[in-house]
Amino acid sequence: MTQPARKRRGSGRTTLHDVAELAGVSAMTVSRYFNNKDGVGIDIQKRISAAIEQTGYVRNVFAGSLASARGRSVGMVIPHIAGGVYAETVQAVTDTLRPFGYQLLLASSNYSTEEEEAAVRAFMGWAPAAIILTGQKRSRKTTELLANASIPVVETWAHRARPQHIQVGFSNPSVGRDCTRYLHERGHRRIVFVHPQRTDDMGANDRASGYEAAMRELDLTPMTFRPQASVLLEAGAEAFRTLTGGRKPADALLFSNDNLAAGALLHGLREKIAIPQACAVMGFGDLSIADKLVPSLTTVRPPRYEMGKIAAMRVIELLRAIEEDSPTSAIARDNLLSYEIVERESA
Amino acid sequence: MTQPARKRRGSGRTTLHDVAELAGVSAMTVSRYFNNKDGVGIDIQKRISAAIEQTGYVRNVFAGSLASARGRSVGMVIPHIAGGVYAETVQAVTDTLRPFGYQLLLASSNYSTEEEEAAVRAFMGWAPAAIILTGQKRSRKTTELLANASIPVVETWAHRARPQHIQVGFSNPSVGRDCTRYLHERGHRRIVFVHPQRTDDMGANDRASGYEAAMRELDLTPMTFRPQASVLLEAGAEAFRTLTGGRKPADALLFSNDNLAAGALLHGLREKIAIPQACAVMGFGDLSIADKLVPSLTTVRPPRYEMGKIAAMRVIELLRAIEEDSPTSAIARDNLLSYEIVERESA
DNA sequence: CTGTTAGCGCCTTCAA
DNA sequence: TTGAAGGCGCTAACAG
């Protein structure tokens, strides 16, 4: 018998053609069934859906994406998956994208713009429908890559005056300002801002500048402190010890993050110092520890989940607009979300 | 002029052929350059790499995967991204896979086997090279899907006697047993196991059974308690209050998780009850709060990162073995990792 | 070590 | 509303 010259064996999985054959229609009709059901007769729809059920057919994403030059994924780069800060944003993105059939491609940059660049480069091969990034600091090359890709780009945890991409974030200076006013309203005057030890947390610097502005508006003298200790909790204790001692002790400490603040509360507990009576303590982040400390920590909850959700929604809207060739101008490019001051016992 | 009947415009991006033309070789050679550099002459390699650099070429994953019927991704389903328990495992998987060029496809099941099934089904279209799941409870359909896919499957956070897939986990009964012995060695005799309120945490049940076995071995009477309060922290307080009161108060509480234990510690702090003097407290999970509480919480650290790392490594080994057609029997199918009892102040 | 040929499975385009 | 033809960009199989 004459066998074909050579034959590549396929993946072995059922294909669109198998389903079409079983349903007694052409492959094209089955393809339409998936892409816009409306264009297929009701009776045929039933036959097709039965055939799909029977064969357990799953569409081959590669073939479809190759043919249509359109990916069914959204790439996302976050600084760090563990640690819980960005996990909620990722969760929101997957939650929001799932109903629309987009698959999340996740990569972690480990806080490095080079690793972010590598991740974006790797994404490109997947022809993602859109890319979601974290923060607003990127390498030149990354910016180039994104520009060339000409796909929607959304920055989460970002808030700048002249955004290059769609951005979703909150204002750190406002956080600093609002916290300062919050403390002022409660009668505190000698309010000190405690920096993190590392200076690479841009958000903290922005909160500090908001604090300084607010203090000046209130005719108070801004005072900042940067602990020496490298461990967060120790640094918090150091700040508390240093700033509440001396001749002119602070009456409120505004910490750049919850871990530092936790260190202060812990110090207070061990030394049996009454907080907030001796000195109020306020943090930022609303980490899971915040409401478990004694006293519970007054802090600021950033819109972690909301940022992911809004980012994903803007992506969906934009993709739909592009597909329908409708104007994208109605889609909000600058999404400034609100944070929440969580009033607890420590301030 | 005769124009071609119809022409689809490509994606517009540079293709393998563009690179090949620029380098003065055939497309196939460039393809080989990517897949096994060794099979290409040194001088040609240089020409190719220059051409890639010049054009900024990125391989189209879809075309490659379609042609080779081999995906360059690994699908992973976890119960919950936010919350931090599984985030570290995900981080480990991405960290480990990245050097090998595999892209992570992440999905969250929200603790539902149906959603897990949907995620696995969605993955199938991406022809993942392997799938990593969490836990050992799955729907019939999922098991079928996996069997039909005939790709490596790894279960993390799993430990069963007759594993269907490669599994990476630790023994919850052993945790219960070891904690019990730990408390016994420190002189505690009236040790009570505190269940979570919800009964769907299989791990907790397994730890309880380990506890019960150990107690019997020690000729002690196992006692368990299930709080009524629905909020974890309140439930922990309730357990502490209930179990340390009465005629025969417990002298050690083994909590099924850190949050419950934190509730107990918090209760102790508020009521000025000395822990561990009045009653020792031990948790499970080593959440970030554990070392920030007062007293700091003695607990068990599950190998969160390690599980992800080992899972990814087994995937890599298996894929390599399959590719090289070498036996896969040497690859460990049952990976039992060790946890660590973290001794702190509370027990 | 390098090139040629054909096809992976789907979708775009055109035609009916 | 449905079908036929061909190509998306790459790689397996074969040939040299």
PDB file of C-alpha atoms in Angstrom, chain A residues 139-338:
ATOM      1  CA  SER A 139      14.116  50.802  31.883  1.00  0.00           C
ATOM      2  CA  ARG A 140      14.431  52.635  28.575  1.00  0.00           C
ATOM      3  CA  LYS A 141      14.352  49.345  26.737  1.00  0.00           C
ATOM      4  CA  THR A 142      11.144  48.292  28.406  1.00  0.00           C
ATOM      5  CA  THR A 143       9.486  51.529  27.378  1.00  0.00           C
ATOM      6  CA  GLU A 144      10.658  50.932  23.817  1.00  0.00           C
ATOM      7  CA  LEU A 145       9.428  47.361  23.805  1.00  0.00           C
ATOM      8  CA  LEU A 146       6.037  48.470  25.002  1.00  0.00           C
ATOM      9  CA  ALA A 147       5.818  51.258  22.466  1.00  0.00           C
ATOM     10  CA  ASN A 148       6.666  48.895  19.615  1.00  0.00           C
ATOM     11  CA  ALA A 149       4.184  46.310  20.748  1.00  0.00           C
ATOM     12  CA  SER A 150       1.341  48.784  20.336  1.00  0.00           C
ATOM     13  CA  ILE A 151      -0.899  47.021  22.801  1.00  0.00           C
ATOM     14  CA  PRO A 152      -2.654  48.442  25.838  1.00  0.00           C
ATOM     15  CA  VAL A 153      -0.350  48.937  28.800  1.00  0.00           C
ATOM     16  CA  VAL A 154      -1.611  49.615  32.288  1.00  0.00           C
ATOM     17  CA  GLU A 155       0.496  50.630  35.236  1.00  0.00           C
ATOM     18  CA  THR A 156      -0.816  49.715  38.658  1.00  0.00           C
ATOM     19  CA  TRP A 157       0.472  51.174  41.913  1.00  0.00           C
ATOM     20  CA  ALA A 158       1.382  54.206  39.857  1.00  0.00           C
ATOM     21  CA  HIS A 159       0.423  57.827  40.049  1.00  0.00           C
ATOM     22  CA  ARG A 160       2.287  60.381  38.031  1.00  0.00           C
ATOM     23  CA  ALA A 161       1.422  63.704  36.580  1.00  0.00           C
ATOM     24  CA  ARG A 162       1.966  62.867  32.929  1.00  0.00           C
ATOM     25  CA  PRO A 163       1.276  59.142  32.643  1.00  0.00           C
ATOM     26  CA  GLN A 164       2.664  57.434  29.567  1.00  0.00           C
ATOM     27  CA  HIS A 165       0.222  54.595  29.876  1.00  0.00           C
ATOM     28  CA  ILE A 166      -3.083  54.014  31.528  1.00  0.00           C
ATOM     29  CA  GLN A 167      -2.397  54.221  35.224  1.00  0.00           C
ATOM     30  CA  VAL A 168      -4.233  52.992  38.270  1.00  0.00           C
ATOM     31  CA  GLY A 169      -3.038  54.083  41.644  1.00  0.00           C
ATOM     32  CA  PHE A 170      -3.362  56.337  44.606  1.00  0.00           C
ATOM     33  CA  SER A 171      -1.531  59.422  45.745  1.00  0.00           C
ATOM     34  CA  ASN A 172       1.189  58.822  48.296  1.00  0.00           C
ATOM     35  CA  PRO A 173       1.644  62.531  49.024  1.00  0.00           C
ATOM     36  CA  SER A 174      -2.056  62.678  49.856  1.00  0.00           C
ATOM     37  CA  VAL A 175      -1.633  59.754  52.190  1.00  0.00           C
ATOM     38  CA  GLY A 176       1.112  61.613  54.023  1.00  0.00           C
ATOM     39  CA  ARG A 177      -0.970  64.749  54.150  1.00  0.00           C
ATOM     40  CA  ASP A 178      -4.138  63.048  55.339  1.00  0.00           C
ATOM     41  CA  CYS A 179      -2.356  61.087  58.039  1.00  0.00           C
ATOM     42  CA  THR A 180      -0.745  64.265  59.311  1.00  0.00           C
ATOM     43  CA  ARG A 181      -4.092  66.015  59.463  1.00  0.00           C
ATOM     44  CA  TYR A 182      -5.651  63.004  61.118  1.00  0.00           C
ATOM     45  CA  LEU A 183      -3.060  63.142  63.868  1.00  0.00           C
ATOM     46  CA  HIS A 184      -3.356  66.900  64.133  1.00  0.00           C
ATOM     47  CA  GLU A 185      -7.119  66.691  64.555  1.00  0.00           C
ATOM     48  CA  ARG A 186      -6.601  64.377  67.467  1.00  0.00           C
ATOM     49  CA  GLY A 187      -4.509  66.976  69.215  1.00  0.00           C
ATOM     50  CA  HIS A 188      -1.027  65.871  68.266  1.00  0.00           C
ATOM     51  CA  ARG A 189       1.477  68.579  67.447  1.00  0.00           C
ATOM     52  CA  ARG A 190       4.942  67.044  67.690  1.00  0.00           C
ATOM     53  CA  ILE A 191       4.436  64.620  64.841  1.00  0.00           C
ATOM     54  CA  VAL A 192       7.503  62.865  63.427  1.00  0.00           C
ATOM     55  CA  PHE A 193       7.674  60.962  60.150  1.00  0.00           C
ATOM     56  CA  VAL A 194       9.747  57.788  60.356  1.00  0.00           C
ATOM     57  CA  HIS A 195      11.425  56.767  57.112  1.00  0.00           C
ATOM     58  CA  PRO A 196      12.233  53.207  56.169  1.00  0.00           C
ATOM     59  CA  GLN A 197      15.903  52.352  56.386  1.00  0.00           C
ATOM     60  CA  ARG A 198      16.251  51.723  52.700  1.00  0.00           C
ATOM     61  CA  THR A 199      15.672  54.740  50.521  1.00  0.00           C
ATOM     62  CA  ASP A 200      14.441  52.850  47.486  1.00  0.00           C
ATOM     63  CA  ASP A 201      10.807  52.924  48.492  1.00  0.00           C
ATOM     64  CA  MET A 202       9.610  55.823  46.397  1.00  0.00           C
ATOM     65  CA  GLY A 203       6.166  55.667  47.908  1.00  0.00           C
ATOM     66  CA  ALA A 204       7.598  56.391  51.333  1.00  0.00           C
ATOM     67  CA  ASN A 205       9.392  59.478  50.063  1.00  0.00           C
ATOM     68  CA  ASP A 206       6.187  60.728  48.537  1.00  0.00           C
ATOM     69  CA  ARG A 207       4.300  60.185  51.741  1.00  0.00           C
ATOM     70  CA  ALA A 208       7.045  62.048  53.566  1.00  0.00           C
ATOM     71  CA  SER A 209       6.716  65.044  51.262  1.00  0.00           C
ATOM     72  CA  GLY A 210       2.972  65.055  51.819  1.00  0.00           C
ATOM     73  CA  TYR A 211       3.619  65.001  55.532  1.00  0.00           C
ATOM     74  CA  GLU A 212       6.040  67.915  55.296  1.00  0.00           C
ATOM     75  CA  ALA A 213       3.656  70.000  53.263  1.00  0.00           C
ATOM     76  CA  ALA A 214       0.815  69.362  55.679  1.00  0.00           C
ATOM     77  CA  MET A 215       2.969  70.208  58.676  1.00  0.00           C
ATOM     78  CA  ARG A 216       3.927  73.541  57.161  1.00  0.00           C
ATOM     79  CA  GLU A 217       0.324  74.296  56.360  1.00  0.00           C
ATOM     80  CA  LEU A 218      -0.433  73.695  60.017  1.00  0.00           C
ATOM     81  CA  ASP A 219       2.429  75.946  61.100  1.00  0.00           C
ATOM     82  CA  LEU A 220       4.249  73.017  62.602  1.00  0.00           C
ATOM     83  CA  THR A 221       7.838  71.975  62.081  1.00  0.00           C
ATOM     84  CA  PRO A 222       8.298  68.795  60.043  1.00  0.00           C
ATOM     85  CA  MET A 223      10.670  66.345  61.642  1.00  0.00           C
ATOM     86  CA  THR A 224      11.814  63.126  60.089  1.00  0.00           C
ATOM     87  CA  PHE A 225      13.811  60.229  61.427  1.00  0.00           C
ATOM     88  CA  ARG A 226      15.611  57.413  59.689  1.00  0.00           C
ATOM     89  CA  PRO A 227      16.491  54.451  61.927  1.00  0.00           C
ATOM     90  CA  GLN A 228      19.841  52.701  61.760  1.00  0.00           C
ATOM     91  CA  ALA A 229      18.698  49.171  62.556  1.00  0.00           C
ATOM     92  CA  SER A 230      18.283  47.063  59.459  1.00  0.00           C
ATOM     93  CA  VAL A 231      15.553  44.753  60.721  1.00  0.00           C
ATOM     94  CA  LEU A 232      12.204  46.443  60.328  1.00  0.00           C
ATOM     95  CA  LEU A 233      10.855  45.603  63.735  1.00  0.00           C
ATOM     96  CA  GLU A 234      14.010  46.666  65.516  1.00  0.00           C
ATOM     97  CA  ALA A 235      14.067  49.844  63.501  1.00  0.00           C
ATOM     98  CA  GLY A 236      10.556  50.636  64.666  1.00  0.00           C
ATOM     99  CA  ALA A 237      11.551  50.099  68.274  1.00  0.00           C
ATOM    100  CA  GLU A 238      14.621  52.248  67.788  1.00  0.00           C
ATOM    101  CA  ALA A 239      12.520  55.056  66.381  1.00  0.00           C
ATOM    102  CA  PHE A 240      10.064  54.884  69.238  1.00  0.00           C
ATOM    103  CA  ARG A 241      12.787  54.785  71.878  1.00  0.00           C
ATOM    104  CA  THR A 242      14.719  57.640  70.333  1.00  0.00           C
ATOM    105  CA  LEU A 243      11.823  59.902  69.539  1.00  0.00           C
ATOM    106  CA  THR A 244       9.848  59.540  72.747  1.00  0.00           C
ATOM    107  CA  GLY A 245      12.892  60.091  74.914  1.00  0.00           C
ATOM    108  CA  GLY A 246      14.814  63.343  75.212  1.00  0.00           C
ATOM    109  CA  ARG A 247      13.638  66.744  76.229  1.00  0.00           C
ATOM    110  CA  LYS A 248      11.072  67.323  73.557  1.00  0.00           C
ATOM    111  CA  PRO A 249       9.466  63.961  72.962  1.00  0.00           C
ATOM    112  CA  ALA A 250       7.240  63.387  69.966  1.00  0.00           C
ATOM    113  CA  ASP A 251       3.558  62.864  70.676  1.00  0.00           C
ATOM    114  CA  ALA A 252       2.808  61.051  67.446  1.00  0.00           C
ATOM    115  CA  LEU A 253       4.848  58.905  65.084  1.00  0.00           C
ATOM    116  CA  LEU A 254       3.852  58.536  61.470  1.00  0.00           C
ATOM    117  CA  PHE A 255       5.628  55.459  60.176  1.00  0.00           C
ATOM    118  CA  SER A 256       6.314  54.861  56.528  1.00  0.00           C
ATOM    119  CA  ASN A 257       4.990  51.316  56.831  1.00  0.00           C
ATOM    120  CA  ASP A 258       3.186  48.911  59.138  1.00  0.00           C
ATOM    121  CA  ASN A 259       6.169  46.748  59.920  1.00  0.00           C
ATOM    122  CA  LEU A 260       8.065  49.667  61.382  1.00  0.00           C
ATOM    123  CA  ALA A 261       4.975  50.700  63.286  1.00  0.00           C
ATOM    124  CA  ALA A 262       4.589  47.155  64.573  1.00  0.00           C
ATOM    125  CA  GLY A 263       8.100  47.351  65.940  1.00  0.00           C
ATOM    126  CA  ALA A 264       7.114  50.460  67.851  1.00  0.00           C
ATOM    127  CA  LEU A 265       3.975  48.869  69.291  1.00  0.00           C
ATOM    128  CA  LEU A 266       5.896  45.793  70.289  1.00  0.00           C
ATOM    129  CA  HIS A 267       8.458  47.943  72.036  1.00  0.00           C
ATOM    130  CA  GLY A 268       5.650  49.679  73.853  1.00  0.00           C
ATOM    131  CA  LEU A 269       4.223  46.374  75.012  1.00  0.00           C
ATOM    132  CA  ARG A 270       7.507  45.080  76.320  1.00  0.00           C
ATOM    133  CA  GLU A 271       8.316  48.311  78.088  1.00  0.00           C
ATOM    134  CA  LYS A 272       4.744  48.732  79.283  1.00  0.00           C
ATOM    135  CA  ILE A 273       4.380  52.090  77.611  1.00  0.00           C
ATOM    136  CA  ALA A 274       0.793  53.109  76.985  1.00  0.00           C
ATOM    137  CA  ILE A 275       0.056  53.704  73.338  1.00  0.00           C
ATOM    138  CA  PRO A 276      -1.471  56.010  72.173  1.00  0.00           C
ATOM    139  CA  GLN A 277      -1.462  57.890  75.522  1.00  0.00           C
ATOM    140  CA  ALA A 278       2.309  58.290  75.635  1.00  0.00           C
ATOM    141  CA  CYS A 279       2.687  58.628  71.899  1.00  0.00           C
ATOM    142  CA  ALA A 280       0.362  57.847  69.023  1.00  0.00           C
ATOM    143  CA  VAL A 281       1.510  55.443  66.314  1.00  0.00           C
ATOM    144  CA  MET A 282       0.280  55.305  62.763  1.00  0.00           C
ATOM    145  CA  GLY A 283       1.423  53.042  59.954  1.00  0.00           C
ATOM    146  CA  PHE A 284       0.812  52.443  56.291  1.00  0.00           C
ATOM    147  CA  GLY A 285      -0.258  49.332  54.424  1.00  0.00           C
ATOM    148  CA  ASP A 286      -2.848  47.668  56.609  1.00  0.00           C
ATOM    149  CA  LEU A 287      -0.904  44.438  56.610  1.00  0.00           C
ATOM    150  CA  SER A 288      -2.588  41.463  58.195  1.00  0.00           C
ATOM    151  CA  ILE A 289      -0.707  42.117  61.416  1.00  0.00           C
ATOM    152  CA  ALA A 290      -2.234  45.556  61.823  1.00  0.00           C
ATOM    153  CA  ASP A 291      -5.422  44.489  63.541  1.00  0.00           C
ATOM    154  CA  LYS A 292      -3.757  41.748  65.531  1.00  0.00           C
ATOM    155  CA  LEU A 293      -1.368  43.921  67.437  1.00  0.00           C
ATOM    156  CA  VAL A 294      -2.010  45.337  70.863  1.00  0.00           C
ATOM    157  CA  PRO A 295      -3.015  48.070  70.635  1.00  0.00           C
ATOM    158  CA  SER A 296      -4.346  47.489  67.150  1.00  0.00           C
ATOM    159  CA  LEU A 297      -2.626  49.662  64.608  1.00  0.00           C
ATOM    160  CA  THR A 298      -4.210  52.705  63.046  1.00  0.00           C
ATOM    161  CA  THR A 299      -3.031  52.677  59.467  1.00  0.00           C
ATOM    162  CA  VAL A 300      -3.886  53.306  55.835  1.00  0.00           C
ATOM    163  CA  ARG A 301      -5.292  50.635  53.574  1.00  0.00           C
ATOM    164  CA  PRO A 302      -4.120  51.068  49.998  1.00  0.00           C
ATOM    165  CA  PRO A 303      -6.619  49.898  47.361  1.00  0.00           C
ATOM    166  CA  ARG A 304      -4.718  46.703  46.625  1.00  0.00           C
ATOM    167  CA  TYR A 305      -7.556  44.661  45.215  1.00  0.00           C
ATOM    168  CA  GLU A 306      -9.266  47.631  43.594  1.00  0.00           C
ATOM    169  CA  MET A 307      -6.148  48.550  41.644  1.00  0.00           C
ATOM    170  CA  GLY A 308      -6.020  45.098  40.095  1.00  0.00           C
ATOM    171  CA  LYS A 309      -9.694  45.126  39.375  1.00  0.00           C
ATOM    172  CA  ILE A 310      -9.733  48.553  37.747  1.00  0.00           C
ATOM    173  CA  ALA A 311      -6.598  47.737  35.784  1.00  0.00           C
ATOM    174  CA  ALA A 312      -8.173  44.585  34.395  1.00  0.00           C
ATOM    175  CA  MET A 313     -11.425  46.382  33.656  1.00  0.00           C
ATOM    176  CA  ARG A 314      -9.639  49.101  31.715  1.00  0.00           C
ATOM    177  CA  VAL A 315      -7.844  46.397  29.756  1.00  0.00           C
ATOM    178  CA  ILE A 316     -11.121  44.715  28.902  1.00  0.00           C
ATOM    179  CA  GLU A 317     -12.760  47.982  27.918  1.00  0.00           C
ATOM    180  CA  LEU A 318      -9.837  48.973  25.786  1.00  0.00           C
ATOM    181  CA  LEU A 319      -9.638  45.635  24.027  1.00  0.00           C
ATOM    182  CA  ARG A 320     -13.309  45.724  23.300  1.00  0.00           C
ATOM    183  CA  ALA A 321     -13.079  49.265  21.982  1.00  0.00           C
ATOM    184  CA  ILE A 322     -10.192  48.303  19.745  1.00  0.00           C
ATOM    185  CA  GLU A 323     -12.018  45.251  18.486  1.00  0.00           C
ATOM    186  CA  GLU A 324     -15.172  47.180  17.759  1.00  0.00           C
ATOM    187  CA  ASP A 325     -13.138  49.990  16.330  1.00  0.00           C
ATOM    188  CA  SER A 326     -14.905  52.405  18.633  1.00  0.00           C
ATOM    189  CA  PRO A 327     -13.139  55.384  20.178  1.00  0.00           C
ATOM    190  CA  THR A 328     -10.953  54.672  23.177  1.00  0.00           C
ATOM    191  CA  SER A 329     -11.087  58.248  24.365  1.00  0.00           C
ATOM    192  CA  ALA A 330     -13.933  57.513  26.758  1.00  0.00           C
ATOM    193  CA  ILE A 331     -11.776  55.087  28.717  1.00  0.00           C
ATOM    194  CA  ALA A 332     -10.240  56.661  31.788  1.00  0.00           C
ATOM    195  CA  ARG A 333      -6.480  56.809  31.444  1.00  0.00           C
ATOM    196  CA  ASP A 334      -5.768  58.242  34.860  1.00  0.00           C
ATOM    197  CA  ASN A 335      -7.449  56.211  37.572  1.00  0.00           C
ATOM    198  CA  LEU A 336      -6.811  57.721  40.947  1.00  0.00           C
ATOM    199  CA  LEU A 337      -8.255  55.473  43.589  1.00  0.00           C
ATOM    200  CA  SER A 338      -8.889  56.307  47.181  1.00  0.00           C
TER     201      SER A 338
END
